[in-house]
């Protein structure tokens, strides 16, 4: 878990605030955020269901019509966020949540830059609690992001293309 990683916490404390999109139901709602507390915390709405990663691991590739509905919701949500000058920078199956009712919720907004910075400092061979190396994380990143440069809308679109291939 990122909040147990000292490097992630150090990078998190450098953040003034997280800009999470509001006014679109395809985003996990941010309730509270305190990066400089003795124990930094982030409180979001509870989303019943499972992550896209869990869904893919459990059942494999998603049938075309279902995948299309998921991707349409993701594209609409990203379009909404980008029109508000908010970039995700960490679109992966772990940040896409499928509700029990079939809706998509995107989490992790504002944490993408911190996650990339921490991952670059740790390196792509570090293993996560789920047994994956960070190289899986880097597969959704552009060359610019891998080089530690600031990301933008094009980086979210690139990650969406990789996600489309994975789904």
Coordinates of C-alpha atoms in Angstrom, one line a residue:
X1 CA 0.0 0.0 0.0
X2 CA 1.4 3.4 -1.0
X3 CA 0.6 5.0 2.4
X4 CA 2.9 2.6 4.0
X5 CA 5.8 3.5 1.7
X6 CA 8.1 6.1 3.3
X7 CA 9.2 7.5 -0.1
X8 CA 5.5 7.9 -1.2
X9 CA 4.7 9.7 2.1
X10 CA 7.7 12.0 1.7
X11 CA 6.5 12.9 -1.9
X12 CA 2.9 13.2 -0.7
X13 CA 3.9 15.8 1.9
X14 CA 5.2 18.0 -0.9
X15 CA 1.7 18.3 -2.4
X16 CA -0.4 21.4 -1.4
X17 CA -3.7 19.8 -2.4
X18 CA -5.3 17.3 -4.7
X19 CA -7.6 18.5 -7.4
X20 CA -10.2 15.8 -7.8
X21 CA -12.9 16.4 -10.5
X22 CA -16.3 17.1 -9.0
X23 CA -19.6 17.2 -10.8
X24 CA -19.1 13.9 -12.7
X25 CA -20.3 10.6 -11.2
X26 CA -17.5 8.6 -12.8
X27 CA -14.9 9.8 -10.2
X28 CA -14.4 8.4 -6.8
X29 CA -15.4 11.4 -4.6
X30 CA -12.6 12.9 -2.5
X31 CA -13.9 13.6 1.0
X32 CA -10.8 14.7 3.0
X33 CA -7.0 14.9 2.4
X34 CA -4.3 15.7 5.0
X35 CA -0.8 15.1 3.5
X36 CA 1.1 16.8 6.4
X37 CA -0.7 15.1 9.3
X38 CA 1.4 12.9 11.6
X39 CA -0.3 10.0 9.8
X40 CA -1.1 11.3 6.3
X41 CA -4.5 10.3 5.1
X42 CA -6.9 10.4 2.2
X43 CA -10.6 9.7 2.6
X44 CA -12.7 8.8 -0.4
X45 CA -16.2 7.5 -1.0
X46 CA -16.6 3.7 -0.7
X47 CA -17.2 2.1 -4.1
X48 CA -18.8 -1.4 -3.9
X49 CA -17.5 -3.6 -6.6
X50 CA -14.0 -4.4 -7.8
X51 CA -11.1 -2.8 -9.6
X52 CA -10.7 -3.5 -13.3
X53 CA -7.4 -5.3 -12.4
X54 CA -9.3 -7.6 -10.1
X55 CA -12.0 -8.2 -12.7
X56 CA -9.4 -9.0 -15.4
X57 CA -7.5 -11.3 -13.0
X58 CA -10.7 -13.1 -12.0
X59 CA -12.3 -13.7 -15.4
X60 CA -9.7 -12.6 -18.1
X61 CA -10.5 -10.3 -21.0
X62 CA -13.8 -8.5 -20.9
X63 CA -16.4 -9.3 -23.6
X64 CA -16.4 -6.6 -26.4
X65 CA -19.8 -4.9 -25.6
X66 CA -19.0 -4.7 -21.8
X67 CA -15.4 -3.4 -22.5
X68 CA -16.9 -0.8 -24.9
X69 CA -19.3 0.5 -22.2
X70 CA -16.4 0.7 -19.7
X71 CA -14.2 2.6 -22.1
X72 CA -17.0 5.0 -23.1
X73 CA -17.4 5.9 -19.4
X74 CA -13.6 6.3 -18.9
X75 CA -13.3 8.5 -22.0
X76 CA -16.2 10.7 -20.9
X77 CA -14.7 11.1 -17.4
X78 CA -11.3 12.0 -18.7
X79 CA -12.8 14.5 -21.2
X80 CA -14.6 16.1 -18.2
X81 CA -11.5 16.2 -16.1
X82 CA -9.3 17.5 -18.9
X83 CA -11.8 20.3 -19.7
X84 CA -11.3 21.3 -16.0
X85 CA -7.5 21.3 -16.5
X86 CA -7.1 18.2 -14.3
X87 CA -4.8 15.4 -15.5
X88 CA -4.8 12.0 -13.9
X89 CA -1.3 10.7 -14.9
X90 CA -1.9 7.2 -13.6
X91 CA -4.6 5.5 -15.6
X92 CA -4.2 1.8 -14.9
X93 CA -6.6 -1.1 -14.2
X94 CA -6.0 -0.5 -10.5
X95 CA -7.5 3.1 -10.7
X96 CA -10.6 2.0 -12.6
X97 CA -13.4 0.6 -10.4
X98 CA -16.4 -1.3 -11.7
X99 CA -19.4 -0.9 -9.4
X100 CA -21.9 -3.6 -8.8
X101 CA -24.4 -1.7 -11.0
X102 CA -22.0 -1.6 -14.0
X103 CA -20.8 2.0 -13.6
X104 CA -17.1 3.0 -13.8
X105 CA -15.4 5.1 -11.1
X106 CA -11.9 6.4 -11.5
X107 CA -9.7 6.9 -8.4
X108 CA -6.3 8.1 -7.7
X109 CA -6.7 11.7 -9.1
X110 CA -3.9 13.9 -8.1
X111 CA -1.8 11.0 -6.9
X112 CA -0.4 10.1 -10.3
X113 CA 2.5 12.5 -10.2
X114 CA 3.4 11.4 -6.7
X115 CA 3.2 7.7 -7.7
X116 CA 5.4 8.3 -10.8
X117 CA 8.0 10.2 -8.8
X118 CA 8.1 7.6 -6.1
X119 CA 8.3 4.7 -8.7
X120 CA 11.1 6.4 -10.6
X121 CA 13.1 6.8 -7.3
X122 CA 12.4 3.1 -6.3
X123 CA 13.0 1.6 -9.8
X124 CA 11.1 -0.8 -12.1
X125 CA 12.2 -4.0 -10.4
X126 CA 10.7 -3.3 -7.0
X127 CA 7.9 -5.8 -6.1
X128 CA 4.6 -4.7 -4.8
X129 CA 2.5 -6.5 -2.1
X130 CA 0.4 -8.0 -4.9
X131 CA 3.6 -9.6 -6.4
X132 CA 3.8 -7.3 -9.4
X133 CA 7.0 -5.4 -10.3
X134 CA 6.8 -1.7 -10.9
X135 CA 7.6 -2.5 -14.6
X136 CA 3.8 -3.2 -14.9
X137 CA 3.1 0.3 -13.5
X138 CA 5.6 1.8 -16.1
X139 CA 3.9 0.1 -19.0
X140 CA 1.1 2.8 -18.8
X141 CA 3.6 5.6 -18.8
X142 CA 5.0 7.6 -21.8
X143 CA 8.8 8.0 -22.4
X144 CA 8.4 11.5 -21.1
X145 CA 6.9 10.3 -17.8
X146 CA 9.6 7.6 -17.5
X147 CA 12.2 10.3 -17.8
X148 CA 10.6 12.1 -14.9
X149 CA 9.2 15.0 -17.0
X150 CA 5.8 16.6 -16.2
X151 CA 2.9 14.9 -17.8
X152 CA -0.2 16.2 -19.5
X153 CA -3.4 15.2 -21.4
X154 CA -1.4 13.2 -24.0
X155 CA -0.1 11.0 -21.2
X156 CA -3.6 10.2 -20.0
X157 CA -4.6 9.4 -23.7
X158 CA -1.5 7.1 -24.0
X159 CA -2.4 5.2 -20.9
X160 CA -6.0 4.9 -22.1
X161 CA -4.6 3.3 -25.3
X162 CA -2.7 0.7 -23.3
X163 CA -5.7 0.1 -21.1
X164 CA -7.8 -0.5 -24.3
X165 CA -5.3 -3.2 -25.3
X166 CA -5.3 -4.8 -21.9
X167 CA -9.1 -4.9 -21.6

